[in-house]
Amino acid sequence: MERREPGARSGLEPPVPAHGLRRLSPGRAGLDLIKTAVLAVVLAWIATRVLTGVVRDAPALVRTAPEAAAPVVWQHAGRLLRHAALALCALAGIDYLLQRWRLGQSLRMTRQELRDDLRLTEGHPEIKARLRRLQRDLLRRRMLTAVPKATVVVTNPTHFAVALRYDRARMAAPQVVAKGRNLIAQRIREVARAHGVPIVENVPLAQALYRGSEVGDSIPGDLFGAVAEVSPI
């Protein structure tokens, strides 16, 4: 025979106490059975109390005329019906609260389900960050491609750079085709120099254009005169 070391566990693992207790918790059928049993006990208790009164009054009712005994019997019957109705209403209210609680428990989501639902709704943070990075790269390449077609680049002179394009025949106002700060501004200036685009240094105008307009938009109307003064537009 195969010997087993003391303390070694067999292939048939004993059930974990927590799992065993979970199996002992009543399910839907068990709760329905408990409710039925409680209802039967309550109705039996009410019937016992009423019948006790009937039995107590029975000797007197035997010696009483039927027309006089009938109201007493109806009084006991009405008492039985009233108490039974009150008990049924109370149990129905308790059952309603229990069913509502069980419905809330069944609809409640776990923490993991909440995380998964949030990721499905808003997207994974890694994917969103990568999409934003790709969008920034695409916008940067598109801006740098548009710089050679610009009419003028306004700088401050190192931190900001805004490239403007203006076609008198087709545009009502100059349009921002590229803008950036720091490294992007430096790259815009390099592309502009390489393609012979005029570069104008104007600190307040460059900052106003950078903060007051977006790529693809026309410049604000109150800046049109300032741009016309410092550029060949």
C-alpha positions as semicolon CSV with decimal commas, in nm:
position;residue;x (nm);y (nm);z (nm)
1;M;0,000;0,000;0,000
2;E;0,110;0,354;-0,070
3;R;0,208;0,537;0,242
4;R;0,101;0,894;0,289
5;E;0,308;1,145;0,473
6;P;0,151;1,298;0,780
7;G;-0,012;1,625;0,692
8;A;-0,016;1,542;0,318
9;R;-0,342;1,634;0,148
10;S;-0,533;1,377;-0,052
11;G;-0,665;1,430;-0,400
12;L;-1,013;1,487;-0,261
13;E;-0,971;1,825;-0,096
14;P;-1,210;1,901;0,190
15;P;-1,440;2,192;0,108
16;V;-1,325;2,533;0,220
17;P;-1,545;2,653;0,509
18;A;-1,632;2,977;0,329
19;H;-1,741;2,787;0,020
20;G;-1,947;2,548;0,234
21;L;-2,124;2,837;0,406
22;R;-2,193;2,992;0,069
23;R;-2,360;2,670;-0,044
24;L;-2,573;2,674;0,270
25;S;-2,708;3,022;0,194
26;P;-3,071;2,999;0,075
27;G;-3,139;3,049;-0,289
28;R;-3,456;3,182;-0,451
29;A;-3,646;2,855;-0,396
30;G;-3,528;2,840;-0,035
31;L;-3,645;3,195;0,035
32;D;-3,982;3,123;-0,122
33;L;-4,015;2,817;0,100
34;I;-3,925;3,021;0,409
35;K;-4,183;3,288;0,316
36;T;-4,452;3,023;0,270
37;A;-4,365;2,866;0,606
38;V;-4,374;3,204;0,785
39;L;-4,711;3,284;0,627
40;A;-4,852;2,947;0,733
41;V;-4,724;2,992;1,091
42;V;-4,868;3,342;1,120
43;L;-5,208;3,238;0,984
44;A;-5,213;2,935;1,211
45;W;-5,131;3,153;1,513
46;I;-5,410;3,399;1,425
47;A;-5,658;3,117;1,369
48;T;-5,558;2,959;1,702
49;R;-5,617;3,281;1,893
50;V;-5,955;3,339;1,732
51;L;-6,065;2,978;1,777
52;T;-5,958;2,996;2,141
53;G;-6,210;3,275;2,188
54;V;-6,475;3,076;2,005
55;V;-6,412;2,773;2,224
56;R;-6,426;2,990;2,534
57;D;-6,765;3,133;2,428
58;A;-6,903;2,803;2,299
59;P;-7,082;2,693;2,625
60;A;-7,264;3,024;2,639
61;L;-7,352;3,010;2,271
62;V;-7,506;2,666;2,308
63;R;-7,758;2,802;2,559
64;T;-7,823;3,115;2,351
65;A;-8,086;3,149;2,085
66;P;-7,957;3,127;1,726
67;E;-8,052;3,485;1,645
68;A;-7,852;3,606;1,947
69;A;-7,555;3,372;1,886
70;A;-7,515;3,469;1,520
71;P;-7,369;3,819;1,591
72;V;-7,112;3,665;1,827
73;V;-7,007;3,411;1,563
74;W;-6,983;3,682;1,299
75;Q;-6,777;3,892;1,537
76;H;-6,523;3,611;1,574
77;A;-6,523;3,550;1,197
78;G;-6,469;3,920;1,127
79;R;-6,185;3,926;1,379
80;L;-6,024;3,631;1,203
81;L;-6,056;3,800;0,863
82;R;-5,924;4,135;0,989
83;H;-5,619;3,981;1,156
84;A;-5,548;3,761;0,853
85;A;-5,575;4,061;0,619
86;L;-5,339;4,266;0,835
87;A;-5,091;3,979;0,850
88;L;-5,105;3,929;0,473
89;C;-5,052;4,303;0,411
90;A;-4,753;4,308;0,647
91;L;-4,599;4,002;0,485
92;A;-4,666;4,146;0,138
93;G;-4,483;4,467;0,235
94;I;-4,188;4,270;0,371
95;D;-4,182;4,057;0,056
96;Y;-4,189;4,372;-0,161
97;L;-3,889;4,517;0,023
98;L;-3,708;4,183;-0,002
99;Q;-3,771;4,155;-0,376
100;R;-3,656;4,514;-0,427
101;W;-3,338;4,447;-0,231
102;R;-3,269;4,130;-0,430
103;L;-3,324;4,318;-0,756
104;G;-3,080;4,587;-0,647
105;Q;-2,824;4,322;-0,553
106;S;-2,862;4,151;-0,889
107;L;-2,817;4,480;-1,077
108;R;-2,517;4,593;-0,873
109;M;-2,189;4,575;-1,060
110;T;-1,865;4,455;-0,910
111;R;-1,553;4,673;-0,909
112;Q;-1,406;4,479;-1,199
113;E;-1,728;4,518;-1,398
114;L;-1,723;4,893;-1,327
115;R;-1,363;4,914;-1,450
116;D;-1,443;4,716;-1,764
117;D;-1,752;4,927;-1,832
118;L;-1,552;5,248;-1,784
119;R;-1,285;5,125;-2,023
120;L;-1,546;5,034;-2,282
121;T;-1,716;5,371;-2,240
122;E;-1,411;5,597;-2,233
123;G;-1,152;5,370;-2,392
124;H;-0,827;5,239;-2,255
125;P;-0,600;5,517;-2,123
126;E;-0,304;5,377;-2,318
127;I;-0,500;5,376;-2,643
128;K;-0,634;5,728;-2,581
129;A;-0,284;5,859;-2,506
130;R;-0,148;5,694;-2,821
131;L;-0,432;5,841;-3,031
132;R;-0,363;6,188;-2,892
133;R;0,006;6,148;-2,970
134;L;-0,072;6,037;-3,326
135;Q;-0,309;6,330;-3,369
136;R;-0,043;6,573;-3,250
137;D;0,215;6,422;-3,485
138;L;-0,028;6,436;-3,777
139;L;-0,115;6,798;-3,703
140;R;0,255;6,887;-3,672
141;R;0,339;6,729;-4,008
142;R;0,042;6,898;-4,173
143;M;0,146;7,238;-4,033
144;L;0,507;7,202;-4,143
145;T;0,389;7,101;-4,490
146;A;0,180;7,420;-4,508
147;V;0,460;7,654;-4,394
148;P;0,628;7,679;-4,741
149;K;0,297;7,816;-4,878
150;A;0,267;8,076;-4,603
151;T;0,285;8,449;-4,677
152;V;0,457;8,546;-4,352
153;V;0,568;8,396;-4,020
154;V;0,524;8,611;-3,709
155;T;0,756;8,524;-3,416
156;N;0,835;8,668;-3,072
157;P;1,123;8,571;-3,170
158;T;1,202;8,240;-2,995
159;H;0,903;8,106;-2,799
160;F;0,615;8,147;-3,047
161;A;0,578;8,126;-3,422
162;V;0,260;8,169;-3,627
163;A;0,255;8,116;-4,004
164;L;-0,008;8,312;-4,196
165;R;-0,129;8,274;-4,552
166;Y;-0,328;8,536;-4,737
167;D;-0,469;8,535;-5,089
168;R;-0,630;8,869;-5,160
169;A;-0,849;8,725;-5,434
170;R;-0,991;8,435;-5,237
171;M;-0,962;8,524;-4,867
172;A;-1,130;8,794;-4,663
173;A;-0,861;8,775;-4,392
174;P;-0,527;8,602;-4,339
175;Q;-0,549;8,239;-4,232
176;V;-0,338;8,060;-3,973
177;V;-0,172;7,763;-4,143
178;A;0,072;7,669;-3,863
179;K;0,155;7,772;-3,510
180;G;0,372;7,639;-3,231
181;R;0,589;7,720;-2,936
182;N;0,944;7,634;-2,835
183;L;1,066;7,339;-3,049
184;I;0,771;7,355;-3,289
185;A;0,823;7,730;-3,328
186;Q;1,190;7,670;-3,405
187;R;1,097;7,408;-3,666
188;I;0,846;7,646;-3,828
189;R;1,116;7,914;-3,854
190;E;1,363;7,667;-4,008
191;V;1,115;7,557;-4,274
192;A;1,021;7,919;-4,345
193;R;1,388;8,017;-4,394
194;A;1,449;7,716;-4,617
195;H;1,164;7,821;-4,848
196;G;1,218;8,195;-4,838
197;V;0,906;8,280;-4,636
198;P;0,940;8,623;-4,465
199;I;0,983;8,610;-4,087
200;V;0,867;8,909;-3,881
201;E;0,955;8,946;-3,513
202;N;0,675;9,100;-3,308
203;V;0,636;8,978;-2,950
204;P;0,281;9,097;-2,862
205;L;0,140;9,016;-3,206
206;A;0,289;8,665;-3,209
207;Q;0,150;8,591;-2,862
208;A;-0,193;8,733;-2,954
209;L;-0,208;8,528;-3,274
210;Y;-0,094;8,210;-3,096
211;R;-0,352;8,241;-2,816
212;G;-0,639;8,392;-3,015
213;S;-0,658;8,169;-3,322
214;E;-0,642;7,804;-3,421
215;V;-0,484;7,635;-3,720
216;G;-0,719;7,666;-4,017
217;D;-0,902;7,972;-3,877
218;S;-0,885;8,329;-3,998
219;I;-0,711;8,571;-3,765
220;P;-0,932;8,780;-3,532
221;G;-1,059;9,098;-3,692
222;D;-0,896;9,324;-3,434
223;L;-0,553;9,186;-3,531
224;F;-0,589;9,239;-3,905
225;G;-0,453;9,597;-3,893
226;A;-0,154;9,493;-3,678
227;V;-0,070;9,211;-3,916
228;A;-0,097;9,443;-4,218
229;E;0,148;9,689;-4,056
230;V;0,429;9,440;-3,991
231;S;0,396;9,205;-4,290
232;P;0,364;9,220;-4,667
233;I;0,001;9,102;-4,648
